[in-house]
PDB file of C-alpha atoms in Angstrom:
ATOM      1  CA  UNK A 643     -24.082  -8.408  -1.492  1.00 91.00           C
ATOM      2  CA  UNK A 644     -27.490  -9.725  -0.928  1.00 91.00           C
ATOM      3  CA  UNK A 645     -27.422 -10.348   2.131  1.00 91.00           C
ATOM      4  CA  UNK A 646     -25.187  -6.959   3.315  1.00 94.00           C
ATOM      5  CA  UNK A 647     -28.206  -5.347   1.545  1.00 96.00           C
ATOM      6  CA  UNK A 648     -31.349  -7.515   3.082  1.00 96.00           C
ATOM      7  CA  UNK A 649     -29.519  -6.355   7.180  1.00 95.00           C
ATOM      8  CA  UNK A 650     -30.126  -2.875   5.694  1.00 97.00           C
ATOM      9  CA  UNK A 651     -33.335  -2.934   4.353  1.00 98.00           C
ATOM     10  CA  UNK A 652     -34.465  -4.864   8.150  1.00 97.00           C
ATOM     11  CA  UNK A 653     -32.514  -2.456   9.640  1.00 96.00           C
ATOM     12  CA  UNK A 654     -34.266   0.327   8.318  1.00 97.00           C
ATOM     13  CA  UNK A 655     -37.829  -0.754   8.509  1.00 97.00           C
ATOM     14  CA  UNK A 656     -37.992  -2.632  12.437  1.00 97.00           C
ATOM     15  CA  UNK A 657     -37.737  -6.120  10.578  1.00 96.00           C
ATOM     16  CA  UNK A 658     -36.791  -9.272  12.135  1.00 93.00           C
ATOM     17  CA  UNK A 659     -33.914 -11.059   9.871  1.00 95.00           C
ATOM     18  CA  UNK A 660     -32.868 -14.704  10.466  1.00 94.00           C
ATOM     19  CA  UNK A 661     -30.243 -15.893   7.398  1.00 94.00           C
ATOM     20  CA  UNK A 662     -29.400 -20.081   7.410  1.00 93.00           C
ATOM     21  CA  UNK A 663     -25.882 -20.675   8.058  1.00 91.00           C
ATOM     22  CA  UNK A 664     -25.803 -17.985  10.467  1.00 92.00           C
ATOM     23  CA  UNK A 665     -29.007 -17.608  12.561  1.00 94.00           C
ATOM     24  CA  UNK A 666     -29.824 -21.614  12.057  1.00 96.00           C
ATOM     25  CA  UNK A 667     -27.105 -24.136  10.552  1.00 95.00           C
ATOM     26  CA  UNK A 668     -26.459 -27.810   9.691  1.00 94.00           C
ATOM     27  CA  UNK A 669     -23.794 -30.291  10.000  1.00 91.00           C
ATOM     28  CA  UNK A 670     -24.061 -33.276   8.123  1.00 82.00           C
ATOM     29  CA  UNK A 671     -22.176 -35.661   6.576  1.00 74.00           C
ATOM     30  CA  UNK A 672     -22.418 -37.933   3.646  1.00 72.00           C
ATOM     31  CA  UNK A 673     -25.300 -37.944   1.521  1.00 68.00           C
ATOM     32  CA  UNK A 674     -27.230 -41.358   3.619  1.00 70.00           C
ATOM     33  CA  UNK A 675     -26.405 -39.843   6.787  1.00 82.00           C
ATOM     34  CA  UNK A 676     -28.736 -38.076   9.236  1.00 90.00           C
ATOM     35  CA  UNK A 677     -27.732 -34.749   9.723  1.00 93.00           C
ATOM     36  CA  UNK A 678     -28.146 -32.095  12.800  1.00 95.00           C
ATOM     37  CA  UNK A 679     -29.840 -29.055  12.615  1.00 96.00           C
ATOM     38  CA  UNK A 680     -28.740 -26.195  15.424  1.00 96.00           C
ATOM     39  CA  UNK A 681     -31.740 -23.887  15.495  1.00 96.00           C
ATOM     40  CA  UNK A 682     -32.623 -20.284  16.905  1.00 95.00           C
ATOM     41  CA  UNK A 683     -33.937 -21.813  20.588  1.00 95.00           C
ATOM     42  CA  UNK A 684     -32.677 -25.763  20.235  1.00 96.00           C
ATOM     43  CA  UNK A 685     -30.767 -28.328  18.456  1.00 96.00           C
ATOM     44  CA  UNK A 686     -31.453 -31.055  16.792  1.00 96.00           C
ATOM     45  CA  UNK A 687     -29.321 -34.310  16.065  1.00 94.00           C
ATOM     46  CA  UNK A 688     -29.904 -37.470  13.856  1.00 93.00           C
ATOM     47  CA  UNK A 689     -32.533 -36.087  11.478  1.00 94.00           C
ATOM     48  CA  UNK A 690     -33.217 -38.263   8.253  1.00 92.00           C
ATOM     49  CA  UNK A 691     -35.343 -36.722   5.378  1.00 89.00           C
ATOM     50  CA  UNK A 692     -38.273 -38.394   2.958  1.00 83.00           C
ATOM     51  CA  UNK A 693     -37.872 -36.430   0.707  1.00 81.00           C
ATOM     52  CA  UNK A 694     -33.927 -37.191  -2.178  1.00 76.00           C
ATOM     53  CA  UNK A 695     -31.736 -34.079  -2.635  1.00 74.00           C
ATOM     54  CA  UNK A 696     -29.046 -32.505  -0.767  1.00 74.00           C
ATOM     55  CA  UNK A 697     -30.462 -29.329  -1.205  1.00 80.00           C
ATOM     56  CA  UNK A 698     -33.663 -29.884   0.423  1.00 86.00           C
ATOM     57  CA  UNK A 699     -31.383 -30.555   4.185  1.00 90.00           C
ATOM     58  CA  UNK A 700     -31.307 -26.500   3.688  1.00 89.00           C
ATOM     59  CA  UNK A 701     -35.451 -26.409   3.053  1.00 91.00           C
ATOM     60  CA  UNK A 702     -35.893 -28.056   6.391  1.00 93.00           C
ATOM     61  CA  UNK A 703     -33.665 -26.465   8.438  1.00 95.00           C
ATOM     62  CA  UNK A 704     -35.556 -22.822   7.174  1.00 95.00           C
ATOM     63  CA  UNK A 705     -38.871 -24.536   7.196  1.00 95.00           C
ATOM     64  CA  UNK A 706     -37.530 -26.081  11.175  1.00 96.00           C
ATOM     65  CA  UNK A 707     -36.022 -22.562  12.113  1.00 96.00           C
ATOM     66  CA  UNK A 708     -39.411 -20.400  10.909  1.00 96.00           C
ATOM     67  CA  UNK A 709     -41.454 -23.288  12.573  1.00 96.00           C
ATOM     68  CA  UNK A 710     -39.277 -22.069  16.107  1.00 97.00           C
ATOM     69  CA  UNK A 711     -40.237 -18.670  15.045  1.00 96.00           C
ATOM     70  CA  UNK A 712     -43.466 -19.010  14.742  1.00 96.00           C
ATOM     71  CA  UNK A 713     -43.873 -20.782  18.211  1.00 96.00           C
ATOM     72  CA  UNK A 714     -41.128 -19.060  20.034  1.00 96.00           C
ATOM     73  CA  UNK A 715     -39.917 -21.847  21.507  1.00 97.00           C
ATOM     74  CA  UNK A 716     -38.653 -25.029  20.981  1.00 97.00           C
ATOM     75  CA  UNK A 717     -39.548 -28.067  19.122  1.00 97.00           C
ATOM     76  CA  UNK A 718     -40.710 -31.648  19.726  1.00 96.00           C
ATOM     77  CA  UNK A 719     -37.606 -33.662  18.188  1.00 95.00           C
ATOM     78  CA  UNK A 720     -39.734 -37.289  18.166  1.00 95.00           C
ATOM     79  CA  UNK A 721     -42.309 -35.076  16.526  1.00 95.00           C
ATOM     80  CA  UNK A 722     -39.578 -33.122  14.300  1.00 96.00           C
ATOM     81  CA  UNK A 723     -37.500 -37.076  13.494  1.00 95.00           C
ATOM     82  CA  UNK A 724     -41.168 -38.540  12.408  1.00 95.00           C
ATOM     83  CA  UNK A 725     -42.097 -35.209   9.975  1.00 94.00           C
ATOM     84  CA  UNK A 726     -38.886 -35.347   8.601  1.00 94.00           C
ATOM     85  CA  UNK A 727     -38.809 -38.636   8.065  1.00 92.00           C
ATOM     86  CA  UNK A 728     -41.727 -39.411   6.263  1.00 91.00           C
ATOM     87  CA  UNK A 729     -42.214 -36.012   3.419  1.00 87.00           C
ATOM     88  CA  UNK A 730     -41.982 -35.901   0.196  1.00 83.00           C
ATOM     89  CA  UNK A 731     -41.992 -32.886  -2.615  1.00 85.00           C
ATOM     90  CA  UNK A 732     -43.809 -33.575  -5.610  1.00 87.00           C
ATOM     91  CA  UNK A 733     -41.899 -33.406  -8.620  1.00 90.00           C
ATOM     92  CA  UNK A 734     -38.977 -32.749  -6.753  1.00 89.00           C
ATOM     93  CA  UNK A 735     -36.306 -36.067  -7.162  1.00 89.00           C
ATOM     94  CA  UNK A 736     -39.362 -38.047  -6.903  1.00 91.00           C
ATOM     95  CA  UNK A 737     -38.877 -41.501  -7.930  1.00 89.00           C
ATOM     96  CA  UNK A 738     -42.171 -42.858  -9.815  1.00 90.00           C
ATOM     97  CA  UNK A 739     -40.178 -46.671 -10.792  1.00 90.00           C
ATOM     98  CA  UNK A 740     -37.301 -48.224  -9.809  1.00 88.00           C
ATOM     99  CA  UNK A 741     -36.233 -50.625 -12.031  1.00 87.00           C
ATOM    100  CA  UNK A 742     -35.631 -48.983 -13.655  1.00 90.00           C
ATOM    101  CA  UNK A 743     -34.809 -46.389 -11.553  1.00 92.00           C
ATOM    102  CA  UNK A 744     -37.000 -42.619 -13.016  1.00 94.00           C
ATOM    103  CA  UNK A 745     -36.542 -39.505 -11.522  1.00 95.00           C
ATOM    104  CA  UNK A 746     -39.335 -36.804 -12.106  1.00 96.00           C
ATOM    105  CA  UNK A 747     -38.071 -33.373 -11.302  1.00 95.00           C
ATOM    106  CA  UNK A 748     -39.302 -29.971 -12.559  1.00 94.00           C
ATOM    107  CA  UNK A 749     -35.817 -28.262 -12.317  1.00 95.00           C
ATOM    108  CA  UNK A 750     -37.170 -25.148 -14.362  1.00 95.00           C
ATOM    109  CA  UNK A 751     -33.624 -22.851 -14.230  1.00 96.00           C
ATOM    110  CA  UNK A 752     -30.170 -22.848 -14.151  1.00 96.00           C
ATOM    111  CA  UNK A 753     -30.065 -22.839 -11.053  1.00 93.00           C
ATOM    112  CA  UNK A 754     -32.798 -25.542  -9.676  1.00 92.00           C
ATOM    113  CA  UNK A 755     -30.812 -27.523 -12.480  1.00 94.00           C
ATOM    114  CA  UNK A 756     -26.789 -26.809 -10.912  1.00 93.00           C
ATOM    115  CA  UNK A 757     -28.345 -27.756  -7.555  1.00 89.00           C
ATOM    116  CA  UNK A 758     -30.137 -31.286  -9.778  1.00 92.00           C
ATOM    117  CA  UNK A 759     -26.519 -32.368 -11.431  1.00 92.00           C
ATOM    118  CA  UNK A 760     -25.496 -32.008  -7.846  1.00 89.00           C
ATOM    119  CA  UNK A 761     -27.623 -33.549  -6.214  1.00 87.00           C
ATOM    120  CA  UNK A 762     -27.655 -36.877  -8.015  1.00 90.00           C
ATOM    121  CA  UNK A 763     -23.769 -36.774  -8.394  1.00 88.00           C
ATOM    122  CA  UNK A 764     -24.300 -36.868  -4.693  1.00 83.00           C
ATOM    123  CA  UNK A 765     -26.576 -39.768  -4.344  1.00 83.00           C
ATOM    124  CA  UNK A 766     -25.829 -42.029  -7.452  1.00 85.00           C
ATOM    125  CA  UNK A 767     -22.424 -41.349  -8.249  1.00 83.00           C
ATOM    126  CA  UNK A 768     -21.079 -42.155 -11.916  1.00 82.00           C
ATOM    127  CA  UNK A 769     -24.712 -42.700 -13.439  1.00 87.00           C
ATOM    128  CA  UNK A 770     -25.445 -41.613 -16.468  1.00 89.00           C
ATOM    129  CA  UNK A 771     -28.572 -40.333 -17.492  1.00 95.00           C
ATOM    130  CA  UNK A 772     -31.081 -40.862 -20.224  1.00 97.00           C
ATOM    131  CA  UNK A 773     -33.218 -37.895 -20.002  1.00 97.00           C
ATOM    132  CA  UNK A 774     -36.662 -36.415 -20.923  1.00 98.00           C
ATOM    133  CA  UNK A 775     -36.534 -32.357 -21.546  1.00 98.00           C
ATOM    134  CA  UNK A 776     -38.528 -29.820 -22.173  1.00 98.00           C
ATOM    135  CA  UNK A 777     -37.719 -26.093 -21.373  1.00 98.00           C
ATOM    136  CA  UNK A 778     -40.130 -22.772 -21.736  1.00 97.00           C
ATOM    137  CA  UNK A 779     -39.450 -20.600 -24.384  1.00 96.00           C
ATOM    138  CA  UNK A 780     -38.634 -17.448 -21.451  1.00 95.00           C
ATOM    139  CA  UNK A 781     -36.192 -19.633 -20.161  1.00 96.00           C
ATOM    140  CA  UNK A 782     -31.461 -19.551 -20.883  1.00 96.00           C
ATOM    141  CA  UNK A 783     -32.618 -23.095 -22.399  1.00 97.00           C
ATOM    142  CA  UNK A 784     -29.045 -23.195 -23.414  1.00 96.00           C
ATOM    143  CA  UNK A 785     -27.316 -22.794 -20.091  1.00 96.00           C
ATOM    144  CA  UNK A 786     -29.289 -25.856 -19.034  1.00 97.00           C
ATOM    145  CA  UNK A 787     -29.140 -27.948 -21.066  1.00 96.00           C
ATOM    146  CA  UNK A 788     -24.704 -26.958 -21.071  1.00 94.00           C
ATOM    147  CA  UNK A 789     -25.243 -28.015 -17.944  1.00 94.00           C
ATOM    148  CA  UNK A 790     -27.869 -30.916 -18.592  1.00 95.00           C
ATOM    149  CA  UNK A 791     -26.574 -32.880 -21.670  1.00 94.00           C
ATOM    150  CA  UNK A 792     -22.872 -33.860 -20.931  1.00 91.00           C
ATOM    151  CA  UNK A 793     -23.714 -36.135 -17.912  1.00 91.00           C
ATOM    152  CA  UNK A 794     -26.494 -37.848 -20.345  1.00 94.00           C
ATOM    153  CA  UNK A 795     -26.105 -40.884 -22.755  1.00 93.00           C
ATOM    154  CA  UNK A 796     -29.374 -40.361 -24.411  1.00 96.00           C
ATOM    155  CA  UNK A 797     -31.883 -37.100 -24.751  1.00 97.00           C
ATOM    156  CA  UNK A 798     -35.223 -36.916 -25.667  1.00 97.00           C
ATOM    157  CA  UNK A 799     -36.280 -33.966 -25.982  1.00 98.00           C
ATOM    158  CA  UNK A 800     -39.904 -33.395 -25.824  1.00 97.00           C
ATOM    159  CA  UNK A 801     -42.917 -30.467 -25.146  1.00 96.00           C
ATOM    160  CA  UNK A 802     -45.467 -29.780 -22.518  1.00 96.00           C
ATOM    161  CA  UNK A 803     -48.903 -28.945 -22.782  1.00 95.00           C
ATOM    162  CA  UNK A 804     -48.068 -25.493 -21.757  1.00 96.00           C
ATOM    163  CA  UNK A 805     -48.222 -23.206 -24.940  1.00 96.00           C
ATOM    164  CA  UNK A 806     -44.670 -21.730 -24.230  1.00 96.00           C
ATOM    165  CA  UNK A 807     -42.853 -24.697 -24.717  1.00 97.00           C
ATOM    166  CA  UNK A 808     -40.307 -24.587 -26.820  1.00 97.00           C
ATOM    167  CA  UNK A 809     -40.332 -26.760 -30.131  1.00 97.00           C
ATOM    168  CA  UNK A 810     -38.915 -30.347 -29.660  1.00 97.00           C
ATOM    169  CA  UNK A 811     -36.730 -29.256 -32.505  1.00 97.00           C
ATOM    170  CA  UNK A 812     -35.834 -26.322 -31.374  1.00 97.00           C
ATOM    171  CA  UNK A 813     -33.651 -27.992 -28.321  1.00 97.00           C
ATOM    172  CA  UNK A 814     -32.501 -30.534 -30.192  1.00 96.00           C
ATOM    173  CA  UNK A 815     -30.581 -28.113 -32.762  1.00 95.00           C
ATOM    174  CA  UNK A 816     -29.632 -26.448 -29.085  1.00 96.00           C
ATOM    175  CA  UNK A 817     -27.496 -29.951 -28.061  1.00 94.00           C
ATOM    176  CA  UNK A 818     -26.001 -29.865 -31.639  1.00 92.00           C
ATOM    177  CA  UNK A 819     -24.319 -26.734 -31.124  1.00 91.00           C
ATOM    178  CA  UNK A 820     -23.337 -27.046 -27.361  1.00 91.00           C
ATOM    179  CA  UNK A 821     -21.163 -30.098 -28.937  1.00 81.00           C
ATOM    180  CA  UNK A 822     -18.042 -29.296 -30.691  1.00 72.00           C
ATOM    181  CA  UNK A 823     -15.777 -31.985 -32.524  1.00 66.00           C
ATOM    182  CA  UNK A 824     -14.079 -33.768 -31.437  1.00 64.00           C
ATOM    183  CA  UNK A 825     -16.180 -33.953 -28.170  1.00 71.00           C
ATOM    184  CA  UNK A 826     -19.298 -36.280 -28.310  1.00 78.00           C
ATOM    185  CA  UNK A 827     -22.459 -35.168 -27.444  1.00 84.00           C
ATOM    186  CA  UNK A 828     -25.591 -37.247 -26.531  1.00 93.00           C
ATOM    187  CA  UNK A 829     -27.532 -39.006 -28.554  1.00 94.00           C
ATOM    188  CA  UNK A 830     -31.001 -36.924 -29.256  1.00 96.00           C
ATOM    189  CA  UNK A 831     -34.148 -38.095 -30.144  1.00 97.00           C
ATOM    190  CA  UNK A 832     -37.158 -35.925 -30.398  1.00 97.00           C
ATOM    191  CA  UNK A 833     -40.439 -36.566 -29.486  1.00 97.00           C
ATOM    192  CA  UNK A 834     -43.525 -34.548 -29.226  1.00 95.00           C
ATOM    193  CA  UNK A 835     -45.005 -36.620 -27.319  1.00 96.00           C
ATOM    194  CA  UNK A 836     -43.804 -36.695 -23.721  1.00 96.00           C
ATOM    195  CA  UNK A 837     -45.227 -39.509 -22.757  1.00 95.00           C
ATOM    196  CA  UNK A 838     -44.657 -42.051 -25.427  1.00 96.00           C
ATOM    197  CA  UNK A 839     -40.811 -40.399 -24.980  1.00 97.00           C
ATOM    198  CA  UNK A 840     -40.377 -41.643 -21.201  1.00 97.00           C
ATOM    199  CA  UNK A 841     -41.708 -45.025 -23.225  1.00 95.00           C
ATOM    200  CA  UNK A 842     -39.021 -45.071 -24.860  1.00 96.00           C
ATOM    201  CA  UNK A 843     -36.603 -44.071 -22.574  1.00 96.00           C
ATOM    202  CA  UNK A 844     -38.086 -46.300 -20.347  1.00 94.00           C
ATOM    203  CA  UNK A 845     -37.122 -49.371 -22.973  1.00 94.00           C
ATOM    204  CA  UNK A 846     -33.383 -47.978 -23.832  1.00 94.00           C
ATOM    205  CA  UNK A 847     -32.734 -47.873 -20.002  1.00 93.00           C
ATOM    206  CA  UNK A 848     -29.982 -49.856 -18.508  1.00 87.00           C
ATOM    207  CA  UNK A 849     -29.240 -51.088 -14.608  1.00 79.00           C
ATOM    208  CA  UNK A 850     -26.916 -48.653 -14.655  1.00 81.00           C
ATOM    209  CA  UNK A 851     -28.774 -46.029 -16.286  1.00 90.00           C
ATOM    210  CA  UNK A 852     -31.661 -43.540 -14.481  1.00 94.00           C
ATOM    211  CA  UNK A 853     -34.156 -42.115 -16.542  1.00 97.00           C
ATOM    212  CA  UNK A 854     -34.035 -38.002 -15.467  1.00 97.00           C
ATOM    213  CA  UNK A 855     -37.746 -36.184 -16.076  1.00 97.00           C
ATOM    214  CA  UNK A 856     -36.781 -32.192 -15.744  1.00 97.00           C
ATOM    215  CA  UNK A 857     -36.904 -29.246 -17.565  1.00 97.00           C
ATOM    216  CA  UNK A 858     -40.066 -28.050 -16.790  1.00 96.00           C
ATOM    217  CA  UNK A 859     -42.743 -28.283 -13.923  1.00 96.00           C
ATOM    218  CA  UNK A 860     -45.201 -28.538 -16.649  1.00 97.00           C
ATOM    219  CA  UNK A 861     -43.807 -30.927 -18.385  1.00 97.00           C
ATOM    220  CA  UNK A 862     -43.461 -33.278 -14.636  1.00 96.00           C
ATOM    221  CA  UNK A 863     -47.120 -32.516 -14.111  1.00 95.00           C
ATOM    222  CA  UNK A 864     -47.993 -33.945 -18.479  1.00 96.00           C
ATOM    223  CA  UNK A 865     -45.971 -36.986 -16.932  1.00 96.00           C
ATOM    224  CA  UNK A 866     -48.081 -37.331 -13.307  1.00 93.00           C
ATOM    225  CA  UNK A 867     -50.775 -37.151 -15.357  1.00 93.00           C
ATOM    226  CA  UNK A 868     -50.044 -39.453 -18.195  1.00 91.00           C
ATOM    227  CA  UNK A 869     -48.956 -42.186 -15.215  1.00 85.00           C
ATOM    228  CA  UNK A 870     -51.858 -41.677 -13.530  1.00 83.00           C
ATOM    229  CA  UNK A 871     -50.823 -39.688 -10.493  1.00 69.00           C
TER     230      UNK A 871
END
């Protein structure tokens, strides 16, 4: 419905419109395998991304199409492969350690958190999560925690430096309300200090668990500053 409306507006205003999955498309296999993009001027095969997350393939395809439009020409496939292989996106499935694996992702709404959970399931199937989470008061915290909490063994609720961050106790209360007996939810700890919460998560992480920092870009920023990054 949105695409149809967008097409109509562009027709009315004489604007040129190109859409992913219509004008630019992706051919992809397993998460760890290279992928191909059929662009506006040419096709590009055997592409890999330095950044994690399958949704980044869609972002890469859109960027590729935009570059083709800007240049009004095909791209140099060798340069394209090198660029995509090296690109990283700060705060989006950003790995800051590997033993344990710690990922920072600023997913700050339900759509972003759903994409994050889907990506983790695809690149790290059956892994369990120890999460450090903070959410702003103007977000749908209940819906976001409904997506996150069932995947977690342990949940550290904390607060970012943003004054609009929900109090950690309020987040803990929401998680408790989401879990109805006989279901068992994650073990929940309240820690006002995000860096302290992360240190505790590290101490508790086993070899098959991933430490995930998410729910707010402000939280990711606080953690990165705390890590000296």
